[in-house]
PDB file of C-alpha atoms in Angstrom:
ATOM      1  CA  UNK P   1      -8.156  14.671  -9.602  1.00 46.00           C
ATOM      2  CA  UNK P   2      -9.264  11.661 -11.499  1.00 58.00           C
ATOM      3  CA  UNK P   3     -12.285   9.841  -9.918  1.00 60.00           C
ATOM      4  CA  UNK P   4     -10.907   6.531  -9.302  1.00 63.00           C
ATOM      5  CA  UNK P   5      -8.058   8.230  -7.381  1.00 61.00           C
ATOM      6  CA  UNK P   6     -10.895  10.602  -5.228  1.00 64.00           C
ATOM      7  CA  UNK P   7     -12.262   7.093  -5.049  1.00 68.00           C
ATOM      8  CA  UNK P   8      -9.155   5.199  -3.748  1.00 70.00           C
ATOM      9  CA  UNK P   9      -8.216   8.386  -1.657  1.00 66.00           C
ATOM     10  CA  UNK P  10     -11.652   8.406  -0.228  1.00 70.00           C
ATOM     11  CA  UNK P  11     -11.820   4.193   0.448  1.00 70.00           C
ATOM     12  CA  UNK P  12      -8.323   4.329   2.718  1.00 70.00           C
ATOM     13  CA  UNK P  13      -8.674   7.154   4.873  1.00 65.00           C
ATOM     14  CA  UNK P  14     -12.260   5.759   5.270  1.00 69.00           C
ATOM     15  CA  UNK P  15     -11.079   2.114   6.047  1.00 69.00           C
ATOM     16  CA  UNK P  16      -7.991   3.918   8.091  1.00 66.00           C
ATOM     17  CA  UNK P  17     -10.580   6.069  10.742  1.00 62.00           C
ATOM     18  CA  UNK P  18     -12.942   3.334  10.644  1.00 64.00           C
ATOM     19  CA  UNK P  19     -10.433   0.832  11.940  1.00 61.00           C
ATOM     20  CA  UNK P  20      -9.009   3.433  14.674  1.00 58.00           C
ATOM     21  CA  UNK P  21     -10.464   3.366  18.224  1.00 54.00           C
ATOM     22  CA  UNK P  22     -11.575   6.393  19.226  1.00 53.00           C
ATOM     23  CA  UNK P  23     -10.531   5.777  23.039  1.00 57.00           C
ATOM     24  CA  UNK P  24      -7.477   4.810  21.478  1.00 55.00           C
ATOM     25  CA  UNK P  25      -7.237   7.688  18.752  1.00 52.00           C
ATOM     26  CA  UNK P  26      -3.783   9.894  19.184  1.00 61.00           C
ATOM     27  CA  UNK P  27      -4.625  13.473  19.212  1.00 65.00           C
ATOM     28  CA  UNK P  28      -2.946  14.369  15.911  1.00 59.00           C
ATOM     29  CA  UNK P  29      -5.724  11.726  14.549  1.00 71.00           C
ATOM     30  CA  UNK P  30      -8.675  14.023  15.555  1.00 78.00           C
ATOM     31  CA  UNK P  31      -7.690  16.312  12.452  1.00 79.00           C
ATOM     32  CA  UNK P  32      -8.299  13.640  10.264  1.00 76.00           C
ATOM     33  CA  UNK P  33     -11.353  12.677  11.742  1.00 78.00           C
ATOM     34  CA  UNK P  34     -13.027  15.783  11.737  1.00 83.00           C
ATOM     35  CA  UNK P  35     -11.973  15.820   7.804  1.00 80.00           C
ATOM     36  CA  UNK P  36     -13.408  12.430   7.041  1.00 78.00           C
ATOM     37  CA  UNK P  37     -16.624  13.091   8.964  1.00 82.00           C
ATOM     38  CA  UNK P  38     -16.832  16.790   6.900  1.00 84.00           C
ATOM     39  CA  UNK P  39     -15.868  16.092   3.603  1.00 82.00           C
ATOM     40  CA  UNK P  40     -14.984  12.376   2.879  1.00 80.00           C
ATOM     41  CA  UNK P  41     -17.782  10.511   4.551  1.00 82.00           C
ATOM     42  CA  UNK P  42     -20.157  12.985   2.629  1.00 84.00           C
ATOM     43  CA  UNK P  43     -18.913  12.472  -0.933  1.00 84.00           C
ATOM     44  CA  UNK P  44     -19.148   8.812  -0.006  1.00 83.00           C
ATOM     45  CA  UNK P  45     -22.547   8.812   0.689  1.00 84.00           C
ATOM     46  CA  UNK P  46     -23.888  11.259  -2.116  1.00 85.00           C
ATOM     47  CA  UNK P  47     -21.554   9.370  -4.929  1.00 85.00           C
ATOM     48  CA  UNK P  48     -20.891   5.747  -3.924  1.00 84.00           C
ATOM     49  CA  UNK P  49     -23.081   4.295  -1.529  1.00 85.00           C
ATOM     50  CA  UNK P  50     -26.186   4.159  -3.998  1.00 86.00           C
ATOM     51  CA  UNK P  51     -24.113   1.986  -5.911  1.00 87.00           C
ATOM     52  CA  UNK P  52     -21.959   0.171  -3.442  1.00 84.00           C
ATOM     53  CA  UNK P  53     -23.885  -0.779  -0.344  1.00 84.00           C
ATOM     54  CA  UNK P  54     -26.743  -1.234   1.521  1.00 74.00           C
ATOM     55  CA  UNK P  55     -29.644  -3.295  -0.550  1.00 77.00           C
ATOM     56  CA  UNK P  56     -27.407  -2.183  -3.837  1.00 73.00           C
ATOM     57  CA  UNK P  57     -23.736  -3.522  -4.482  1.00 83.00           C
ATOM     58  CA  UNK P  58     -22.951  -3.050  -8.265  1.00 84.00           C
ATOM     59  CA  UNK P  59     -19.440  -5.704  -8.556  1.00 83.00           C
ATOM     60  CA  UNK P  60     -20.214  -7.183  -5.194  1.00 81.00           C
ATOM     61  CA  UNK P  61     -18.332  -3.774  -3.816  1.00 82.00           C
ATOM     62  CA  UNK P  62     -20.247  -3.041  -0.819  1.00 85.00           C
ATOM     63  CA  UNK P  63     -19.119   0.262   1.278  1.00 82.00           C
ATOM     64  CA  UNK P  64     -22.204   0.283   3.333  1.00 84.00           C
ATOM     65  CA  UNK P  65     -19.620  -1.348   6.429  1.00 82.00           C
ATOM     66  CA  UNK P  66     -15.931  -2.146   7.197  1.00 77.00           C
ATOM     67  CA  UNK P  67     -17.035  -5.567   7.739  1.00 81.00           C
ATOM     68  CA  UNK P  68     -18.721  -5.791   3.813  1.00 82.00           C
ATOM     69  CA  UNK P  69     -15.379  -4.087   2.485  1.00 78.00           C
ATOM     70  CA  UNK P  70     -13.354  -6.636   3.986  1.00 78.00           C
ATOM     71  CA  UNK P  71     -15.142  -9.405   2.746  1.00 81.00           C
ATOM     72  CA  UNK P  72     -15.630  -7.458  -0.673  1.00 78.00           C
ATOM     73  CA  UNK P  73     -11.983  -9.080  -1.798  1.00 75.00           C
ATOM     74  CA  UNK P  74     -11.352  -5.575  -3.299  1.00 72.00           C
ATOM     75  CA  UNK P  75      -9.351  -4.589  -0.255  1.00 70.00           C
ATOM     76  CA  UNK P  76      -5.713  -4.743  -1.679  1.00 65.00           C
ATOM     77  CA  UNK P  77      -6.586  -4.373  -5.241  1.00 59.00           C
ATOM     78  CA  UNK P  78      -9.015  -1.526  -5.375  1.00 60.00           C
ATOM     79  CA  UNK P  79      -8.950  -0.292  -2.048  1.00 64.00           C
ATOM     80  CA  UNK P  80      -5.648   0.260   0.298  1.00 59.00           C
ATOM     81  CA  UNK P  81      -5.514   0.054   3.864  1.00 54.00           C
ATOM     82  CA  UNK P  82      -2.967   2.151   5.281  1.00 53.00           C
ATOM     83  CA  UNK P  83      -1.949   3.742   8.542  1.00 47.00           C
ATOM     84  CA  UNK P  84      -0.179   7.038   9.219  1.00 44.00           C
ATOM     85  CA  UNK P  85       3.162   7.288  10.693  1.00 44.00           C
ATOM     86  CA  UNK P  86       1.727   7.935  14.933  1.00 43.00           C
ATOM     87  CA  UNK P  87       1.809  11.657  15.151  1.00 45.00           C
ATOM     88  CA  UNK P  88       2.376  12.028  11.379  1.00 48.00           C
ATOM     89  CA  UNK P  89      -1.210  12.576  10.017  1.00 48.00           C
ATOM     90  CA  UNK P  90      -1.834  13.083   6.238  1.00 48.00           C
ATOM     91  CA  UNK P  91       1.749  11.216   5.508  1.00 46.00           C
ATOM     92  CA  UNK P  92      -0.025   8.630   3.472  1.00 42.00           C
ATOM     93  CA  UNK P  93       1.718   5.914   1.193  1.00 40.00           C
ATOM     94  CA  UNK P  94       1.811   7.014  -3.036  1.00 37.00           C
ATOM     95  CA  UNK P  95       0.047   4.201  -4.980  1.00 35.00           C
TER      96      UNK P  95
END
């Protein structure tokens, strides 16, 4: 898989569980929690975050917080926010 596609993968599941309510959360969402918290929010941290948030934001790309990736204005051109189909999980849009 081509980095900026791990990348793009990576940036909307993370803006899709980050957005979700966890009171709220349908159970067929817990699978893709427990994935994001295991594997995606991981390779974030060791190969992005250095870069893109916190005290460092190389492009003014900042992943430190939903709230910093919103105001970003990436959101739409390098990052997609998308939502599963409700008791669909992992049927994600192609882009």
């Amino acid at each position: 898989m081509r980095l900026g596609s791990l990348v793009t993968t990576s940036m909307t599941l993370f803006i899709f569980l980050a957005t979700a309510n966890s009171d709220e959360t349908p159970q067929a969402n817990n699978a893709g929690l427990t994935l994001f918290r295991q594997h995606v929010r991981t390779d974030l941290i060791h190969h992005c975050l250095d870069c893109h948030g916190g005290k460092s934001t190389k492009g003014n790309f900042d992943i430190s917080t939903r709230e910093a990736l919103m105001e970003s204005g990436f959101v739409g051109e390098s990052v997609s926010v998308l939502s599963a189909q409700a008791g669909e999980p992992g049927q994600w849009a192609a882009y």
